[in-house]
CSV table of C-alpha atoms in Angstrom, one decimal:
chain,number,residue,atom,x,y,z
H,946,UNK,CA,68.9,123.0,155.4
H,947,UNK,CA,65.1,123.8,155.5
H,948,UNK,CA,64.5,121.9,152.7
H,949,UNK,CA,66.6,118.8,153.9
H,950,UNK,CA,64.9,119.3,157.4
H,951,UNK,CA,61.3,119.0,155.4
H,952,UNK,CA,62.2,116.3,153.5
H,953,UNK,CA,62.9,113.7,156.7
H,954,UNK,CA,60.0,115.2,158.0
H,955,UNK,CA,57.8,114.3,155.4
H,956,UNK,CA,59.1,110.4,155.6
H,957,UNK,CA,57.7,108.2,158.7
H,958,UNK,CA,61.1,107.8,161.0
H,959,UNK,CA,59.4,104.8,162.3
H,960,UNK,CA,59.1,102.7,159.2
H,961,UNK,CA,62.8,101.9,158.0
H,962,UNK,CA,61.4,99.3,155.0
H,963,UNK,CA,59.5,101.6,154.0
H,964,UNK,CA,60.2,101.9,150.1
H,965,UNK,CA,61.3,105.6,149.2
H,966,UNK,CA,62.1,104.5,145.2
H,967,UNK,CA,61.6,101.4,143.0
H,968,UNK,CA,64.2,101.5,140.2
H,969,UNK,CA,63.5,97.7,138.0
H,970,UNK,CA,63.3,95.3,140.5
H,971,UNK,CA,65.3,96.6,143.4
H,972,UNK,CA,64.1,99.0,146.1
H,973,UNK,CA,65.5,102.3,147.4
H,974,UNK,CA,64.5,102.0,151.5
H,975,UNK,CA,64.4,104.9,153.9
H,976,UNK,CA,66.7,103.5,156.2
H,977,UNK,CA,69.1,103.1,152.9
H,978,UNK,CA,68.7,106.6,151.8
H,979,UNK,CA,69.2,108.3,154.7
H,980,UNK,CA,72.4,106.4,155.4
H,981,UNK,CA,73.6,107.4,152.7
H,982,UNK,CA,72.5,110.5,152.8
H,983,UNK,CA,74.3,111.3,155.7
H,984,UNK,CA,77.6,109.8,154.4
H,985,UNK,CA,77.5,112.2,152.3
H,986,UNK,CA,76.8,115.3,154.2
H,987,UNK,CA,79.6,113.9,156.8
H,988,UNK,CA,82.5,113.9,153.9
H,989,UNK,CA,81.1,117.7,152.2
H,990,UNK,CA,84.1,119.2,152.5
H,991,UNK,CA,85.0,117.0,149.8
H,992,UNK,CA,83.1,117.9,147.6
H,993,UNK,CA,82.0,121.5,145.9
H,994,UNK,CA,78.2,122.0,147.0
H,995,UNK,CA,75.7,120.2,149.0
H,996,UNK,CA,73.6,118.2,147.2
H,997,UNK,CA,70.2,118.6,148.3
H,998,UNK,CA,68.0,115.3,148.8
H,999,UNK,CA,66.3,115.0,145.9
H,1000,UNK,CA,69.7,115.6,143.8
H,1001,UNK,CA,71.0,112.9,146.1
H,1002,UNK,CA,68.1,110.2,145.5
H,1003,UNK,CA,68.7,110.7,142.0
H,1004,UNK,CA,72.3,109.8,141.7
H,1005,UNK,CA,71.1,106.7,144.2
H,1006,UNK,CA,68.6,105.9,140.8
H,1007,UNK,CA,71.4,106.7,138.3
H,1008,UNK,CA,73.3,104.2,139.9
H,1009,UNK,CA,70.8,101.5,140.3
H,1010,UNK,CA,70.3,102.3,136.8
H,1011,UNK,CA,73.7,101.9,135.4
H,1012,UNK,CA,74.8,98.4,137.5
H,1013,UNK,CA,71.2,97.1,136.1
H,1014,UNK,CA,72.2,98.2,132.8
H,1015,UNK,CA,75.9,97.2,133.2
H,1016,UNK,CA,74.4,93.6,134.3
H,1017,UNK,CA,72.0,93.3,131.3
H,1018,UNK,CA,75.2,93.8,128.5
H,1019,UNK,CA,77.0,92.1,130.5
H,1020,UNK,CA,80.4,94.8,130.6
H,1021,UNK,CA,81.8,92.5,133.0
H,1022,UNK,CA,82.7,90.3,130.1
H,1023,UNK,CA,84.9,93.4,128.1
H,1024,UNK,CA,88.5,92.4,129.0
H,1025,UNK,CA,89.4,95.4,130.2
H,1026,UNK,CA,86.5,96.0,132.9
H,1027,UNK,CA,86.9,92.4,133.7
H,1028,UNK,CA,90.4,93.6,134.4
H,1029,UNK,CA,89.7,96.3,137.0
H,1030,UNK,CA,87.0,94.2,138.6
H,1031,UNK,CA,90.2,91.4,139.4
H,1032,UNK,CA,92.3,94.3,140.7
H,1033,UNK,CA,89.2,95.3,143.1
H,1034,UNK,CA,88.7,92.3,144.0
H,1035,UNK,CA,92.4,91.9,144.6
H,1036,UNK,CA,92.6,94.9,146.8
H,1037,UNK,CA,89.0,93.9,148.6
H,1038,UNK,CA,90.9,90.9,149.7
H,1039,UNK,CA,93.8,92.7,151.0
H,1040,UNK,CA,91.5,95.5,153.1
H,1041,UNK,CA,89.4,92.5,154.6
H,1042,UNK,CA,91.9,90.1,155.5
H,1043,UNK,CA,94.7,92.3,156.4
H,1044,UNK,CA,93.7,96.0,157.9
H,1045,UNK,CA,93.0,94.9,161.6
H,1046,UNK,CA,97.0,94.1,161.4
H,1047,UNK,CA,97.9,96.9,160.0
H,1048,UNK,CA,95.9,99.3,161.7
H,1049,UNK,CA,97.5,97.5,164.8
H,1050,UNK,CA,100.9,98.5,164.0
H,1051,UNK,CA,102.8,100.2,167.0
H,1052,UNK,CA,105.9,102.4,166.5
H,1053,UNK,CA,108.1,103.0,169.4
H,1054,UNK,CA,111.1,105.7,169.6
H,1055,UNK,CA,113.6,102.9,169.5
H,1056,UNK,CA,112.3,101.4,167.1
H,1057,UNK,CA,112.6,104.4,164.7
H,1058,UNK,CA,116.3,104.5,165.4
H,1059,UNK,CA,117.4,100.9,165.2
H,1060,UNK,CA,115.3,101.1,161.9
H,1061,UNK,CA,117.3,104.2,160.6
H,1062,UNK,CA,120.9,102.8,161.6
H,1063,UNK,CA,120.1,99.6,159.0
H,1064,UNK,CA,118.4,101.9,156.6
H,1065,UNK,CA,119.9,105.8,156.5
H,1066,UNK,CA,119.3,108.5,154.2
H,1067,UNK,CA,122.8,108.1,151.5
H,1068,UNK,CA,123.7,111.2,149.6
H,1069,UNK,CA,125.1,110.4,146.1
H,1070,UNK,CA,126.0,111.8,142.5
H,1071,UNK,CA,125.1,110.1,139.7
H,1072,UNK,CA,125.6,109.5,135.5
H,1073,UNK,CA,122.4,108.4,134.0
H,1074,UNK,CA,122.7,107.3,130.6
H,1075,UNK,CA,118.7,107.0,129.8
H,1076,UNK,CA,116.7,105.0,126.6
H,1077,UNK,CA,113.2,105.7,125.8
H,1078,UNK,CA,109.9,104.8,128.0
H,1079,UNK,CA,108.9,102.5,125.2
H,1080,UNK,CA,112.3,101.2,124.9
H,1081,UNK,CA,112.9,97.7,123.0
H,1082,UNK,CA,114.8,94.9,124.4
H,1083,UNK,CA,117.7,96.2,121.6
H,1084,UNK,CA,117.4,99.8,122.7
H,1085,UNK,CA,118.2,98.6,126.0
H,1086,UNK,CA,120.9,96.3,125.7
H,1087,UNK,CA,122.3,99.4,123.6
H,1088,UNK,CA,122.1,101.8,126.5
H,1089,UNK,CA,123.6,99.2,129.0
H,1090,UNK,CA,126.5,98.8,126.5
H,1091,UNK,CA,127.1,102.4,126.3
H,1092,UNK,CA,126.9,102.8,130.3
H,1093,UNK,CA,129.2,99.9,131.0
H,1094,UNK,CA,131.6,101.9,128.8
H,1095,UNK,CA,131.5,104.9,131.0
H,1096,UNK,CA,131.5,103.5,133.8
H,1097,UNK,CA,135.2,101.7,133.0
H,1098,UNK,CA,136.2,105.1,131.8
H,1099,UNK,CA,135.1,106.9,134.8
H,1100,UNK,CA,136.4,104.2,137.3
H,1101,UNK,CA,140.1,104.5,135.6
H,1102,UNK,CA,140.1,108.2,135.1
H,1103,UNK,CA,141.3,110.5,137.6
H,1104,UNK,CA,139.2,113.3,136.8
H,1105,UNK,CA,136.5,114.2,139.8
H,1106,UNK,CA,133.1,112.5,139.6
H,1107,UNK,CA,131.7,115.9,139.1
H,1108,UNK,CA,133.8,116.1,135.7
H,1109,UNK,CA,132.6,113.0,134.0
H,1110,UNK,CA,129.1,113.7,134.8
H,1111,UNK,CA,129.3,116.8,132.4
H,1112,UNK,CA,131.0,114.9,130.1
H,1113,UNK,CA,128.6,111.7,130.0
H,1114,UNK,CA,125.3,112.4,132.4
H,1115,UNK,CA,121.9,112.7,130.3
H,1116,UNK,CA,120.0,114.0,133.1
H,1117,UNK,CA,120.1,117.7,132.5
H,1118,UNK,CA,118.3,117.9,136.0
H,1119,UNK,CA,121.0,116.9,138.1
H,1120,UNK,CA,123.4,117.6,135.6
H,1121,UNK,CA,123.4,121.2,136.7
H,1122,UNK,CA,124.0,120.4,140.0
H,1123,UNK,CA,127.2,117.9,139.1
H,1124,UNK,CA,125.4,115.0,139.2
H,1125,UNK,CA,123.9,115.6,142.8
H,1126,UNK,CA,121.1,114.3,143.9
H,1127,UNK,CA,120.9,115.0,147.8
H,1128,UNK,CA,120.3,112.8,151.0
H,1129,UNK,CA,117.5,110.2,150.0
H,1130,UNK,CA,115.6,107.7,151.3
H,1131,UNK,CA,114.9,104.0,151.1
H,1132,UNK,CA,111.6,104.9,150.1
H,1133,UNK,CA,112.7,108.1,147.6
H,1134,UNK,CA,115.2,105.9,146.1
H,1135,UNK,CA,115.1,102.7,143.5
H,1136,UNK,CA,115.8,99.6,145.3
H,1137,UNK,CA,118.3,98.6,143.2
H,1138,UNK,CA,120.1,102.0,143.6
H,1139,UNK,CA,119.5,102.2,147.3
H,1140,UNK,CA,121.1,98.8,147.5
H,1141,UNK,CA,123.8,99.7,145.3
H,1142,UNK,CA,124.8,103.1,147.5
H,1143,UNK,CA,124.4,101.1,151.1
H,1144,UNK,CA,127.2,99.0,150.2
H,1145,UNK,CA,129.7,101.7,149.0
H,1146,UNK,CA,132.3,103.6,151.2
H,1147,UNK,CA,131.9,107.6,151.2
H,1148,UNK,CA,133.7,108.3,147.8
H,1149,UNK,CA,133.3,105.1,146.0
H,1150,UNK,CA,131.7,104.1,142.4
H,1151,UNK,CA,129.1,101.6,141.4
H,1152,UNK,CA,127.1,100.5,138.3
H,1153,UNK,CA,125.5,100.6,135.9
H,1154,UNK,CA,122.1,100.0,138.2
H,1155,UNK,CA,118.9,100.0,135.9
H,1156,UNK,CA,115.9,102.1,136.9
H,1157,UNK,CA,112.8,102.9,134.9
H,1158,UNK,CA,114.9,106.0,133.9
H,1159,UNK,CA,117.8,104.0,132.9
H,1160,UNK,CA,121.3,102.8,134.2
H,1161,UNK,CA,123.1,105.2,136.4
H,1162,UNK,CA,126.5,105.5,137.1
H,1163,UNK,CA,126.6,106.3,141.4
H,1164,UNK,CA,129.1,107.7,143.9
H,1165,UNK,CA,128.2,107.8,147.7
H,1166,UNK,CA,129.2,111.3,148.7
H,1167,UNK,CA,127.5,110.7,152.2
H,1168,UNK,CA,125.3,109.4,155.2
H,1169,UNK,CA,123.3,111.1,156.9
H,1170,UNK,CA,123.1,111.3,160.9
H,1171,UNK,CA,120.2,110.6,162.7
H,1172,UNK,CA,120.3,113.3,164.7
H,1173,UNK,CA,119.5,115.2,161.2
H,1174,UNK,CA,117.2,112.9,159.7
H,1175,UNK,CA,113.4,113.8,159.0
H,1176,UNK,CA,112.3,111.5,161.9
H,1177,UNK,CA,108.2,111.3,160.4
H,1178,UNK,CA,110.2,110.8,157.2
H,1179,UNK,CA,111.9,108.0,158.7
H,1180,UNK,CA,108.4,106.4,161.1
H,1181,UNK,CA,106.9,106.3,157.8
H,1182,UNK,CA,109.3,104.0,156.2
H,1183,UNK,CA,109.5,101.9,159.4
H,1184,UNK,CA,105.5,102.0,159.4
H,1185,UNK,CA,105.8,100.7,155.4
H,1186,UNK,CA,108.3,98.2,156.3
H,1187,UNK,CA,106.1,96.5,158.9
H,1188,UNK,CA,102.8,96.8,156.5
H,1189,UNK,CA,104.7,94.7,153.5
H,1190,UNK,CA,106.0,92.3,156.3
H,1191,UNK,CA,102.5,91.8,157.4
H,1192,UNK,CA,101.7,91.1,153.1
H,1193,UNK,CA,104.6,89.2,152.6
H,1194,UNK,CA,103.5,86.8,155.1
H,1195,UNK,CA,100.2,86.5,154.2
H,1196,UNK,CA,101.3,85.5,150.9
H,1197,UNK,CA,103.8,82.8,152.7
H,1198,UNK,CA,101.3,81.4,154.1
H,1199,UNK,CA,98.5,81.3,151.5
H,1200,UNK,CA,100.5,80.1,148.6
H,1201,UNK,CA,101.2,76.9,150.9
H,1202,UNK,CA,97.5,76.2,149.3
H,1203,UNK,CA,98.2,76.6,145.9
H,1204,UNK,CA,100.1,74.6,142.9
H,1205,UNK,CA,102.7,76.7,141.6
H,1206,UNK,CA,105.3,76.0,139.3
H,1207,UNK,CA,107.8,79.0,137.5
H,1208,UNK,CA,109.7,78.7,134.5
H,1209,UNK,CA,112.7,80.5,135.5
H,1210,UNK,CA,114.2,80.0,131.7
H,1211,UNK,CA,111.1,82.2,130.2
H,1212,UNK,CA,111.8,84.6,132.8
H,1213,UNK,CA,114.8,85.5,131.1
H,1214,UNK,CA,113.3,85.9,127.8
């Protein structure tokens, strides 16, 4: 702390344009450094030692460096880089256009509740009969065959759910706990399966709904009571509901400026 204490010491306070570094053709100011500077030493606890001044003006040169460098082979023309650069950008937009609202967002009690009655935490079992990460278009139709068949033996059987999961499930996971999954949330849960469970009585079977796992097999084996529920759990999907309503119409609005046209037949390809 000496040593930082010297340093400002050393440099006029009353001169903010006053160059501390040249690096090319750009300048390293005072005023920028010790901004900076004291970013830095505000977020420590981040990071595993204090970096002293002059460690800290020299990652400021290595940067200035590396963007000068970056600029002069032109990396912003490699595909990839070009590709992160769009999703910055894409995200920049979001931050600067859309944080006020969504820092703005207000949560009342009876909100939370009114919020949890359309969208409660559903217990289910399920089958999951899985295909492979990099799975082709064949490898999937496959494993949607074979779960369709499953599911018409399981919905004529009348063996309990719990039975045909040892006999078809591929999820060794859940598997040992016949097929059971626990109370989830809408925001722990697929869409598709959520969706799926919210529109079954206690005791009833759907499917096959496809997940990036694969297609499951589902019974609703219960609802849970609000007066149970994780009520944080539940302000935070209420919270995440009203931040992609304030995207969503965003979006409405904006694409009312642009030309768009969809192929819905190469969707499907």
């Amino acid at each position: 702390m000496l040593r930082l204490l010297a340093f400002f010491f050393l440099i006029p306070t009353h001169s903010y344009a006053q160059i501390l570094a040249k690096v090319g053709n750009q300048a390293i100011t005072v005023e920028e450094f010790k901004k900076e500077f004291q970013k830095t030493k505000e977020n420590i606890g981040m990071l595993p030692f204090e970096p002293t001044p002059e460690q800290f003006l020299e990652d400021m040169i290595r940067y200035r460096i590396g963007l000068q460098e970056a600029n002069k082979k032109k990396i912003t023309k490699i595909p990839e880089v070009k590709k992160k650069l769009e999703q910055e950008l894409y995200k920049a937009l979001l931050e600067v256009e859309l944080a006020k609202k969504v820092e703005a967002i207000k949560i009342k009690d009876s909100e939370i509740s009114a919020f949890y009655n359309r969208y409660p935490n559903v217990r289910t079992s399920h089958i999951l009969v899985r295909y492979p990460v990099d799975a082709t278009p064949t490898q999937i139709q496959e494993a949607k065959q074979r779960a369709q068949t499953i599911y018409g033996k399981v919905v004529k059987s009348n063996r309990p759910f719990k039975e045909s999961v040892g006999l078809y499930s591929e999820d060794e996971i859940s598997k040992a706990s016949e097929g059971d999954i626990g109370y989830q949330s809408i925001l722990t849960l697929h869409p598709a399966y959520y969706e799926a469970a919210r529109k079954l009585r206690q005791g009833q079977i759907a499917g096959p709904i496809q997940t990036r796992f694969g297609f499951h097999i589902l019974q609703l084996t219960g609802v849970q009571p609000f007066s149970e529920a994780n009520k944080e759990q539940v302000r935070i999907a209420l919270f995440d509901d009203k931040r992609k309503n304030i995207v969503d119409n965003y979006f409405k609005d904006l694409k009312k400026q642009y030309q768009i046209s969809i192929n819905p037949e190469a969707l499907k390809k």
